[in-house]
Amino acid sequence: MVVRQRHPPLTPFVMAEPSPSGVSPYPPPRYAGATRVAWLALRRLIGWALPVALAVAAAAAGALLLGYPTPAATATTTLCLAGVVAPRSYPRAVGHRGAEGVAPENTLPALTAGAAAVGIVETDVTVSADGTAWLFHDETLDAQSNGTGRPCAATDAVLGGVRVAGGAAYGLANVTASLTRLAPALTAVGGGVDWMLDVKTCGWPGGPPPAGTLPAGVTTADAPADPDGCVACPALVGAIADALDAAGTSLDAVVFTSTQPSALAAVRSRWPAAATVLSRDAKAVLRPLRSLLTDFAPWTGGALEWRLAVARPDLVAALTARPGGRVYGWTVRGGGAWRAVGCAGGGWGITSFPNRVAGWKAEAK
C-alpha cells in the first residue's frame, strides 16, 4: 500500500505593506549593525570614563585645597620609580654615620671611608660628662658597644676605652673600632670634606633661653624631659663649637641636623647664619603641606626619610624652591631607594654605602 505524504498548503506570497512608522520590516544592512554596536560601545565607554574623570578632577582639587600631592605628581613619581621617566634630580651622596655599611658607625674608619668615597659625611654628636663632643647615636652605650650607661654620664677617660661594634646587618658583627671624639675626627679626616652634624636629643635645664635668641616662631616647648639634665642643648652646642675651633673647621663646611627644633634653635642661638636642617620620618606622610611647611619654615631645609620624600614630592618641591633650600633623603641602602630620592627631587641622599653610589648613579640614568 502506498502512503501519500501530505504537504501543508502553500501560503501565497503577499507583498508586505510599509509599516505606519516608516521603519522597514527587513533586517538592516551589516554595516548599519556594526555602526550601532560601535555607538553603544562608545556610549558605555563615556558612561564609565566620565565618572572616573570627575573623580580624578575632584581628587586633584582636594589635593590642592588640603595641601597634598596632586594625582599628576603622584603618577609622575610612580612612572619614575618604574623607570619609565627620568628622575627629577640626580642627588649627591652623604655617608651615613660615616659609612656604617663599611665600618662601625661614627668611628674614624667609617668617617674616613665615607669622606674618601663621596666627600660628605653625616655623624651623630653627643656630649660627655666632661663637656666634650663625642660621636655616638644611641642614648645608651649598651646596644652598640662594650660600654654601659649613658655617654653623657661618662667621663672622657671612660669613653676613651669604649669599642663600638659594627652592624650585624652589614656583616660587621665581629668588627669593632674606638669611640671617637669630634675634634680629632675633624682633623684626621682632613680638609675639603663637608660635615653633617646630627645634634642628639637634649634639654634646656633652667628653662628657655633669653628672649630674642631663638629664630622667630621657635620655642623650646618640644625639648624632651631629661630628669637628670644629662644633655643640655647649649652645653652640647658649646662642645661642638670647641671641637670646630680646635680642628680649624669652617662653619661653611658644616650642616646641622636634628629631629628636635629646640636643638636647632640652640645652634642658631650660637651661629645665627648656620645651615640647619630639620629631620622628619615617614610618620609625617599624612600631614597637610601647610602644616609641614610651618615646621620647616625657620630652617634651611629638611632631612626626610626617603619613603616620606617619595610619597610627598610636593613637600620636596616646596623646600627646594626656597632660596638656599635643600632636601636630604635618608637612609639609602640600595639602588631602589637611591632612585626614589631622585624621583622625589631630593638634592642629597644619605647612604650607608657611599662606596656603592657610583653604580647606583649609573643605573638611575
mmCIF file of C-alpha atoms in Angstrom:
data_model
loop_
_atom_site.group_PDB
_atom_site.id
_atom_site.type_symbol
_atom_site.label_atom_id
_atom_site.label_comp_id
_atom_site.label_asym_id
_atom_site.label_seq_id
_atom_site.Cartn_x
_atom_site.Cartn_y
_atom_site.Cartn_z
ATOM 1 C CA MET A 1 0.000 0.000 0.000
ATOM 2 C CA VAL A 2 1.324 3.401 -0.887
ATOM 3 C CA VAL A 3 1.012 6.127 1.698
ATOM 4 C CA ARG A 4 0.833 9.572 0.305
ATOM 5 C CA GLN A 5 2.626 12.291 2.238
ATOM 6 C CA ARG A 6 0.554 15.295 2.867
ATOM 7 C CA HIS A 7 2.137 18.714 2.442
ATOM 8 C CA PRO A 8 0.919 21.822 4.185
ATOM 9 C CA PRO A 9 -0.898 24.146 1.961
ATOM 10 C CA LEU A 10 1.212 26.742 0.274
ATOM 11 C CA THR A 11 0.931 30.256 1.645
ATOM 12 C CA PRO A 12 0.552 32.736 -1.104
ATOM 13 C CA PHE A 13 3.292 35.425 -1.259
ATOM 14 C CA VAL A 14 1.974 38.765 -0.192
ATOM 15 C CA MET A 15 3.993 41.968 -0.511
ATOM 16 C CA ALA A 16 4.435 43.451 2.915
ATOM 17 C CA GLU A 17 2.952 46.826 3.378
ATOM 18 C CA PRO A 18 5.216 49.536 4.792
ATOM 19 C CA SER A 19 4.674 49.966 8.497
ATOM 20 C CA PRO A 20 2.933 53.095 9.598
ATOM 21 C CA SER A 21 6.094 54.243 11.439
ATOM 22 C CA GLY A 22 8.142 54.130 8.267
ATOM 23 C CA VAL A 23 10.590 51.508 9.665
ATOM 24 C CA SER A 24 11.483 48.778 7.249
ATOM 25 C CA PRO A 25 10.484 45.274 8.355
ATOM 26 C CA TYR A 26 13.626 43.867 6.716
ATOM 27 C CA PRO A 27 16.900 43.489 8.690
ATOM 28 C CA PRO A 28 19.322 46.388 8.277
ATOM 29 C CA PRO A 29 22.498 46.025 6.244
ATOM 30 C CA ARG A 30 25.535 44.645 8.024
ATOM 31 C CA TYR A 31 27.339 47.985 8.145
ATOM 32 C CA ALA A 32 24.380 49.520 9.996
ATOM 33 C CA GLY A 33 24.604 46.863 12.712
ATOM 34 C CA ALA A 34 28.330 47.472 13.136
ATOM 35 C CA THR A 35 27.736 51.218 13.446
ATOM 36 C CA ARG A 36 25.140 50.646 16.146
ATOM 37 C CA VAL A 37 27.455 48.326 18.093
ATOM 38 C CA ALA A 38 30.232 50.926 17.904
ATOM 39 C CA TRP A 39 27.860 53.632 19.075
ATOM 40 C CA LEU A 40 26.680 51.544 22.017
ATOM 41 C CA ALA A 41 30.283 50.750 22.951
ATOM 42 C CA LEU A 42 31.162 54.442 22.795
ATOM 43 C CA ARG A 43 28.218 55.337 24.994
ATOM 44 C CA ARG A 44 29.263 52.718 27.524
ATOM 45 C CA LEU A 45 32.844 53.970 27.472
ATOM 46 C CA ILE A 46 31.681 57.532 28.020
ATOM 47 C CA GLY A 47 29.426 56.391 30.834
ATOM 48 C CA TRP A 48 32.396 54.681 32.534
ATOM 49 C CA ALA A 49 35.082 57.265 31.802
ATOM 50 C CA LEU A 50 33.136 60.353 32.790
ATOM 51 C CA PRO A 51 32.747 59.407 36.482
ATOM 52 C CA VAL A 52 36.417 58.424 36.592
ATOM 53 C CA ALA A 53 37.438 61.764 35.069
ATOM 54 C CA LEU A 54 35.244 63.622 37.534
ATOM 55 C CA ALA A 55 36.728 61.640 40.438
ATOM 56 C CA VAL A 56 40.277 62.425 39.303
ATOM 57 C CA ALA A 57 39.410 66.109 38.948
ATOM 58 C CA ALA A 58 37.857 66.134 42.418
ATOM 59 C CA ALA A 59 40.921 64.411 43.872
ATOM 60 C CA ALA A 60 43.219 66.957 42.232
ATOM 61 C CA ALA A 61 41.142 69.862 43.517
ATOM 62 C CA GLY A 62 41.019 68.359 47.011
ATOM 63 C CA ALA A 63 44.778 67.824 46.993
ATOM 64 C CA LEU A 64 45.359 71.454 46.076
ATOM 65 C CA LEU A 65 42.918 72.761 48.665
ATOM 66 C CA LEU A 66 44.036 70.497 51.530
ATOM 67 C CA GLY A 67 47.737 70.520 50.708
ATOM 68 C CA TYR A 68 48.586 67.073 49.330
ATOM 69 C CA PRO A 69 50.309 65.906 46.132
ATOM 70 C CA THR A 70 48.151 66.018 43.017
ATOM 71 C CA PRO A 71 47.388 62.784 41.123
ATOM 72 C CA ALA A 72 49.623 64.058 38.309
ATOM 73 C CA ALA A 73 52.595 64.489 40.662
ATOM 74 C CA THR A 74 51.999 61.074 42.190
ATOM 75 C CA ALA A 75 51.693 59.479 38.739
ATOM 76 C CA THR A 76 54.958 61.085 37.619
ATOM 77 C CA THR A 77 56.743 59.733 40.692
ATOM 78 C CA THR A 78 55.282 56.268 40.128
ATOM 79 C CA LEU A 79 56.419 56.242 36.489
ATOM 80 C CA CYS A 80 59.858 57.372 37.608
ATOM 81 C CA LEU A 81 60.116 54.542 40.137
ATOM 82 C CA ALA A 82 59.180 52.119 37.351
ATOM 83 C CA GLY A 83 61.954 53.516 35.164
ATOM 84 C CA VAL A 84 59.564 54.958 32.555
ATOM 85 C CA VAL A 85 60.524 58.606 33.090
ATOM 86 C CA ALA A 86 63.774 60.192 34.282
ATOM 87 C CA PRO A 87 64.243 61.230 37.955
ATOM 88 C CA ARG A 88 63.506 64.809 38.921
ATOM 89 C CA SER A 89 67.074 65.110 40.252
ATOM 90 C CA TYR A 90 70.367 63.222 40.498
ATOM 91 C CA PRO A 91 71.303 63.514 44.188
ATOM 92 C CA ARG A 92 74.710 63.998 45.699
ATOM 93 C CA ALA A 93 75.727 61.402 48.288
ATOM 94 C CA VAL A 94 76.332 61.807 52.021
ATOM 95 C CA GLY A 95 77.917 58.983 54.012
ATOM 96 C CA HIS A 96 75.512 57.924 56.800
ATOM 97 C CA ARG A 97 77.343 57.766 60.144
ATOM 98 C CA GLY A 98 80.451 57.980 58.009
ATOM 99 C CA ALA A 99 79.919 54.721 56.165
ATOM 100 C CA GLU A 100 78.141 52.349 58.532
ATOM 101 C CA GLY A 101 77.987 49.652 55.871
ATOM 102 C CA VAL A 102 81.776 49.626 55.624
ATOM 103 C CA ALA A 103 82.990 50.093 59.242
ATOM 104 C CA PRO A 104 81.468 50.567 62.727
ATOM 105 C CA GLU A 105 79.221 53.618 62.664
ATOM 106 C CA ASN A 106 80.503 57.070 63.642
ATOM 107 C CA THR A 107 84.057 55.807 64.130
ATOM 108 C CA LEU A 108 87.181 57.108 62.435
ATOM 109 C CA PRO A 109 87.386 54.182 59.946
ATOM 110 C CA ALA A 110 83.773 54.801 58.864
ATOM 111 C CA LEU A 111 84.247 58.561 58.568
ATOM 112 C CA THR A 112 87.443 58.135 56.582
ATOM 113 C CA ALA A 113 85.774 55.660 54.212
ATOM 114 C CA GLY A 114 82.748 57.911 53.674
ATOM 115 C CA ALA A 115 84.875 61.005 53.096
ATOM 116 C CA ALA A 116 87.083 59.183 50.593
ATOM 117 C CA ALA A 117 84.064 57.858 48.672
ATOM 118 C CA VAL A 118 81.823 60.940 48.438
ATOM 119 C CA GLY A 119 83.429 63.862 50.302
ATOM 120 C CA ILE A 120 80.445 64.481 52.618
ATOM 121 C CA VAL A 121 79.775 62.605 55.869
ATOM 122 C CA GLU A 122 76.964 62.636 58.419
ATOM 123 C CA THR A 123 77.702 61.799 62.043
ATOM 124 C CA ASP A 124 75.880 61.916 65.403
ATOM 125 C CA VAL A 125 77.184 64.169 68.173
ATOM 126 C CA THR A 126 76.596 63.856 71.903
ATOM 127 C CA VAL A 127 78.493 65.186 74.928
ATOM 128 C CA SER A 128 80.414 63.556 77.794
ATOM 129 C CA ALA A 129 80.243 64.383 81.485
ATOM 130 C CA ASP A 130 83.399 66.443 80.937
ATOM 131 C CA GLY A 131 81.697 68.572 78.270
ATOM 132 C CA THR A 132 83.497 67.038 75.274
ATOM 133 C CA ALA A 133 81.776 66.312 71.967
ATOM 134 C CA TRP A 134 81.800 62.583 71.117
ATOM 135 C CA LEU A 135 80.346 60.737 68.142
ATOM 136 C CA PHE A 136 77.610 58.285 69.118
ATOM 137 C CA HIS A 137 73.987 57.774 68.083
ATOM 138 C CA ASP A 138 72.140 55.954 70.883
ATOM 139 C CA GLU A 139 71.195 57.371 74.265
ATOM 140 C CA THR A 140 72.992 54.463 75.963
ATOM 141 C CA LEU A 141 76.187 52.605 75.125
ATOM 142 C CA ASP A 142 74.807 49.134 75.838
ATOM 143 C CA ALA A 143 73.429 48.034 72.452
ATOM 144 C CA GLN A 144 76.177 49.238 70.122
ATOM 145 C CA SER A 145 79.386 48.991 72.158
ATOM 146 C CA ASN A 146 81.125 47.239 75.038
ATOM 147 C CA GLY A 147 80.254 50.169 77.319
ATOM 148 C CA THR A 148 77.243 50.646 79.590
ATOM 149 C CA GLY A 149 75.070 53.561 80.620
ATOM 150 C CA ARG A 150 74.648 56.948 79.016
ATOM 151 C CA PRO A 151 77.598 58.598 77.260
ATOM 152 C CA CYS A 152 76.664 61.916 78.834
ATOM 153 C CA ALA A 153 77.164 60.413 82.304
ATOM 154 C CA ALA A 154 80.629 59.020 81.490
ATOM 155 C CA THR A 155 83.951 60.859 81.665
ATOM 156 C CA ASP A 156 86.294 61.273 78.719
ATOM 157 C CA ALA A 157 88.619 58.718 80.292
ATOM 158 C CA VAL A 158 85.866 56.100 80.376
ATOM 159 C CA LEU A 159 84.635 56.824 76.860
ATOM 160 C CA GLY A 160 88.205 56.617 75.568
ATOM 161 C CA GLY A 161 88.201 52.902 76.382
ATOM 162 C CA VAL A 162 84.882 52.092 74.668
ATOM 163 C CA ARG A 163 84.831 49.992 71.482
ATOM 164 C CA VAL A 164 81.925 50.446 69.054
ATOM 165 C CA ALA A 165 80.585 47.306 67.353
ATOM 166 C CA GLY A 166 79.827 47.113 63.649
ATOM 167 C CA GLY A 167 76.319 46.389 62.440
ATOM 168 C CA ALA A 168 75.434 42.715 62.084
ATOM 169 C CA ALA A 169 73.165 43.569 59.144
ATOM 170 C CA TYR A 170 76.247 44.764 57.262
ATOM 171 C CA GLY A 171 78.355 41.718 58.071
ATOM 172 C CA LEU A 172 80.363 43.669 60.659
ATOM 173 C CA ALA A 173 79.232 41.926 63.840
ATOM 174 C CA ASN A 174 82.804 40.966 64.782
ATOM 175 C CA VAL A 175 84.367 44.285 63.790
ATOM 176 C CA THR A 176 84.995 46.992 66.398
ATOM 177 C CA ALA A 177 86.628 50.418 66.466
ATOM 178 C CA SER A 178 87.317 53.004 69.156
ATOM 179 C CA LEU A 179 84.657 55.515 70.131
ATOM 180 C CA THR A 180 85.668 58.800 68.519
ATOM 181 C CA ARG A 181 85.750 62.410 69.715
ATOM 182 C CA LEU A 182 84.590 65.053 67.252
ATOM 183 C CA ALA A 183 87.688 67.274 67.236
ATOM 184 C CA PRO A 184 90.222 64.526 66.377
ATOM 185 C CA ALA A 185 87.837 63.151 63.757
ATOM 186 C CA LEU A 186 87.573 66.537 62.055
ATOM 187 C CA THR A 187 91.355 66.795 61.979
ATOM 188 C CA ALA A 188 92.053 63.211 60.913
ATOM 189 C CA VAL A 189 89.571 63.125 58.037
ATOM 190 C CA GLY A 190 91.175 66.267 56.640
ATOM 191 C CA GLY A 191 90.170 69.408 54.794
ATOM 192 C CA GLY A 192 87.908 69.623 51.803
ATOM 193 C CA VAL A 193 85.265 67.429 53.464
ATOM 194 C CA ASP A 194 81.743 68.653 54.265
ATOM 195 C CA TRP A 195 80.115 67.557 57.502
ATOM 196 C CA MET A 196 76.514 66.986 58.564
ATOM 197 C CA LEU A 197 76.411 67.015 62.358
ATOM 198 C CA ASP A 198 73.273 65.446 63.817
ATOM 199 C CA VAL A 199 72.636 67.033 67.220
ATOM 200 C CA LYS A 200 71.242 64.340 69.502
ATOM 201 C CA THR A 201 68.402 64.676 71.999
ATOM 202 C CA CYS A 202 68.972 67.447 74.511
ATOM 203 C CA GLY A 203 67.061 69.563 77.036
ATOM 204 C CA TRP A 204 67.009 73.112 78.363
ATOM 205 C CA PRO A 205 67.847 72.987 82.097
ATOM 206 C CA GLY A 206 66.714 76.114 83.882
ATOM 207 C CA GLY A 207 64.061 76.979 81.313
ATOM 208 C CA PRO A 208 64.068 78.616 77.879
ATOM 209 C CA PRO A 209 66.943 80.823 76.751
ATOM 210 C CA PRO A 210 66.588 84.620 76.913
ATOM 211 C CA ALA A 211 64.055 86.254 74.633
ATOM 212 C CA GLY A 212 65.329 87.144 71.192
ATOM 213 C CA THR A 213 67.981 84.416 70.989
ATOM 214 C CA LEU A 214 65.851 81.967 69.004
ATOM 215 C CA PRO A 215 64.514 82.270 65.451
ATOM 216 C CA ALA A 216 61.072 83.833 65.104
ATOM 217 C CA GLY A 217 58.295 81.419 65.991
ATOM 218 C CA VAL A 218 60.597 78.850 67.617
ATOM 219 C CA THR A 219 60.211 77.812 71.238
ATOM 220 C CA THR A 220 61.797 75.200 73.440
ATOM 221 C CA ALA A 221 58.468 73.551 74.217
ATOM 222 C CA ASP A 222 59.493 70.450 72.256
ATOM 223 C CA ALA A 223 62.560 69.815 74.445
ATOM 224 C CA PRO A 224 62.037 66.360 75.980
ATOM 225 C CA ALA A 225 62.070 65.833 79.703
ATOM 226 C CA ASP A 226 65.543 64.840 80.872
ATOM 227 C CA PRO A 227 65.263 64.024 84.601
ATOM 228 C CA ASP A 228 68.969 64.261 85.378
ATOM 229 C CA GLY A 229 69.692 67.086 82.937
ATOM 230 C CA CYS A 230 72.426 64.972 81.391
ATOM 231 C CA VAL A 231 72.479 66.648 77.978
ATOM 232 C CA ALA A 232 71.775 70.365 77.830
ATOM 233 C CA CYS A 233 71.292 71.816 74.336
ATOM 234 C CA PRO A 234 73.503 74.883 74.945
ATOM 235 C CA ALA A 235 76.220 72.707 76.520
ATOM 236 C CA LEU A 236 76.160 70.242 73.602
ATOM 237 C CA VAL A 237 76.365 73.060 71.051
ATOM 238 C CA GLY A 238 79.174 74.604 73.082
ATOM 239 C CA ALA A 239 81.108 71.328 72.951
ATOM 240 C CA ILE A 240 80.616 71.199 69.179
ATOM 241 C CA ALA A 241 81.874 74.781 68.891
ATOM 242 C CA ASP A 242 85.004 73.893 70.872
ATOM 243 C CA ALA A 243 85.681 70.944 68.541
ATOM 244 C CA LEU A 244 85.215 73.037 65.396
ATOM 245 C CA ASP A 245 87.591 75.677 66.750
ATOM 246 C CA ALA A 246 90.199 73.104 67.802
ATOM 247 C CA ALA A 247 90.176 71.485 64.345
ATOM 248 C CA GLY A 248 90.015 74.782 62.475
ATOM 249 C CA THR A 249 86.867 73.633 60.627
ATOM 250 C CA SER A 250 84.934 76.404 58.908
ATOM 251 C CA LEU A 251 81.239 76.715 59.685
ATOM 252 C CA ASP A 252 80.677 76.922 55.919
ATOM 253 C CA ALA A 253 81.617 73.230 55.713
ATOM 254 C CA VAL A 254 79.036 72.184 58.309
ATOM 255 C CA VAL A 255 75.289 71.495 58.172
ATOM 256 C CA PHE A 256 73.477 70.858 61.454
ATOM 257 C CA THR A 257 70.512 68.496 61.592
ATOM 258 C CA SER A 258 68.182 67.242 64.316
ATOM 259 C CA THR A 259 64.711 65.827 64.856
ATOM 260 C CA GLN A 260 64.337 68.408 67.615
ATOM 261 C CA PRO A 261 63.602 72.048 66.703
ATOM 262 C CA SER A 262 64.896 73.295 70.046
ATOM 263 C CA ALA A 263 68.271 71.628 69.387
ATOM 264 C CA LEU A 264 68.474 73.510 66.084
ATOM 265 C CA ALA A 265 67.400 76.629 67.963
ATOM 266 C CA ALA A 266 70.425 76.188 70.231
ATOM 267 C CA VAL A 267 72.611 76.022 67.125
ATOM 268 C CA ARG A 268 71.037 79.182 65.718
ATOM 269 C CA SER A 269 71.393 80.971 69.044
ATOM 270 C CA ARG A 270 75.151 80.327 68.770
ATOM 271 C CA TRP A 271 75.510 80.808 64.994
ATOM 272 C CA PRO A 272 72.556 82.743 63.531
ATOM 273 C CA ALA A 273 73.624 82.035 59.931
ATOM 274 C CA ALA A 274 74.325 78.311 60.384
ATOM 275 C CA ALA A 275 72.758 75.842 57.947
ATOM 276 C CA THR A 276 70.132 73.986 59.982
ATOM 277 C CA VAL A 277 68.055 71.080 58.693
ATOM 278 C CA LEU A 278 65.017 69.589 60.436
ATOM 279 C CA SER A 279 64.651 65.806 60.202
ATOM 280 C CA ARG A 280 61.306 64.040 59.800
ATOM 281 C CA ASP A 281 60.424 60.372 59.256
ATOM 282 C CA ALA A 282 57.614 58.668 57.326
ATOM 283 C CA LYS A 283 55.075 59.205 60.131
ATOM 284 C CA ALA A 284 54.600 62.746 58.790
ATOM 285 C CA VAL A 285 53.308 61.495 55.425
ATOM 286 C CA LEU A 286 49.611 62.258 56.073
ATOM 287 C CA ARG A 287 50.098 65.801 57.326
ATOM 288 C CA PRO A 288 48.919 68.622 55.025
ATOM 289 C CA LEU A 289 51.610 70.559 53.221
ATOM 290 C CA ARG A 290 50.871 73.825 55.031
ATOM 291 C CA SER A 291 51.330 72.167 58.398
ATOM 292 C CA LEU A 292 54.639 70.599 57.356
ATOM 293 C CA LEU A 293 55.960 73.844 55.921
ATOM 294 C CA THR A 294 55.209 75.571 59.220
ATOM 295 C CA ASP A 295 57.596 73.138 60.928
ATOM 296 C CA PHE A 296 60.308 73.683 58.332
ATOM 297 C CA ALA A 297 59.853 77.450 57.951
ATOM 298 C CA PRO A 298 62.677 78.562 60.309
ATOM 299 C CA TRP A 299 65.243 76.152 58.904
ATOM 300 C CA THR A 300 67.467 75.822 55.859
ATOM 301 C CA GLY A 301 65.844 72.617 54.655
ATOM 302 C CA GLY A 302 64.674 69.131 55.516
ATOM 303 C CA ALA A 303 66.168 65.716 56.064
ATOM 304 C CA LEU A 304 63.331 63.389 55.073
ATOM 305 C CA GLU A 305 63.139 59.632 55.382
ATOM 306 C CA TRP A 306 63.246 58.549 51.731
ATOM 307 C CA ARG A 307 59.777 56.976 51.939
ATOM 308 C CA LEU A 308 58.386 60.322 53.096
ATOM 309 C CA ALA A 309 60.211 62.121 50.269
ATOM 310 C CA VAL A 310 58.894 59.819 47.552
ATOM 311 C CA ALA A 311 55.334 59.967 48.912
ATOM 312 C CA ARG A 312 55.367 63.760 49.228
ATOM 313 C CA PRO A 313 57.048 65.273 46.161
ATOM 314 C CA ASP A 314 55.018 68.418 46.902
ATOM 315 C CA LEU A 315 56.945 68.906 50.163
ATOM 316 C CA VAL A 316 60.280 68.272 48.444
ATOM 317 C CA ALA A 317 59.442 70.782 45.708
ATOM 318 C CA ALA A 318 58.326 73.421 48.219
ATOM 319 C CA LEU A 319 61.503 73.072 50.294
ATOM 320 C CA THR A 320 63.870 73.117 47.339
ATOM 321 C CA ALA A 321 62.111 76.145 45.835
ATOM 322 C CA ARG A 322 63.120 78.331 48.783
ATOM 323 C CA PRO A 323 66.345 80.358 48.486
ATOM 324 C CA GLY A 324 69.176 78.049 49.521
ATOM 325 C CA GLY A 325 66.663 75.306 50.299
ATOM 326 C CA ARG A 326 67.964 71.771 50.462
ATOM 327 C CA VAL A 327 66.438 68.318 50.910
ATOM 328 C CA TYR A 328 68.243 65.203 52.098
ATOM 329 C CA GLY A 329 66.738 61.707 51.776
ATOM 330 C CA TRP A 330 67.699 59.080 54.374
ATOM 331 C CA THR A 331 68.700 56.308 54.894
ATOM 332 C CA VAL A 332 69.558 54.872 51.468
ATOM 333 C CA ARG A 333 70.755 51.280 51.488
ATOM 334 C CA GLY A 334 70.050 50.180 47.920
ATOM 335 C CA GLY A 335 69.705 51.332 44.345
ATOM 336 C CA GLY A 336 65.901 51.432 44.528
ATOM 337 C CA ALA A 337 65.917 53.844 47.460
ATOM 338 C CA TRP A 338 68.590 55.922 45.727
ATOM 339 C CA ARG A 339 66.404 56.259 42.636
ATOM 340 C CA ALA A 340 63.415 57.085 44.861
ATOM 341 C CA VAL A 341 65.233 60.104 46.318
ATOM 342 C CA GLY A 342 65.925 61.307 42.774
ATOM 343 C CA CYS A 343 62.335 60.648 41.696
ATOM 344 C CA ALA A 344 61.162 62.782 44.623
ATOM 345 C CA GLY A 345 63.538 65.589 43.625
ATOM 346 C CA GLY A 346 65.894 65.440 46.623
ATOM 347 C CA GLY A 347 69.308 67.022 46.245
ATOM 348 C CA TRP A 348 71.211 64.684 48.567
ATOM 349 C CA GLY A 349 70.932 61.011 49.509
ATOM 350 C CA ILE A 350 72.284 59.964 52.915
ATOM 351 C CA THR A 351 73.549 56.417 52.434
ATOM 352 C CA SER A 352 75.085 53.628 54.473
ATOM 353 C CA PHE A 353 77.082 52.558 51.408
ATOM 354 C CA PRO A 354 78.770 55.624 49.897
ATOM 355 C CA ASN A 355 81.135 53.228 48.130
ATOM 356 C CA ARG A 356 78.217 51.929 46.008
ATOM 357 C CA VAL A 357 76.810 55.270 44.895
ATOM 358 C CA ALA A 358 78.689 55.386 41.573
ATOM 359 C CA GLY A 359 76.940 52.196 40.469
ATOM 360 C CA TRP A 360 73.535 53.453 41.589
ATOM 361 C CA LYS A 361 74.010 56.697 39.694
ATOM 362 C CA ALA A 362 74.817 54.784 36.528
ATOM 363 C CA GLU A 363 71.662 52.671 36.929
ATOM 364 C CA ALA A 364 69.453 55.722 37.572
ATOM 365 C CA LYS A 365 70.326 57.444 34.270
#
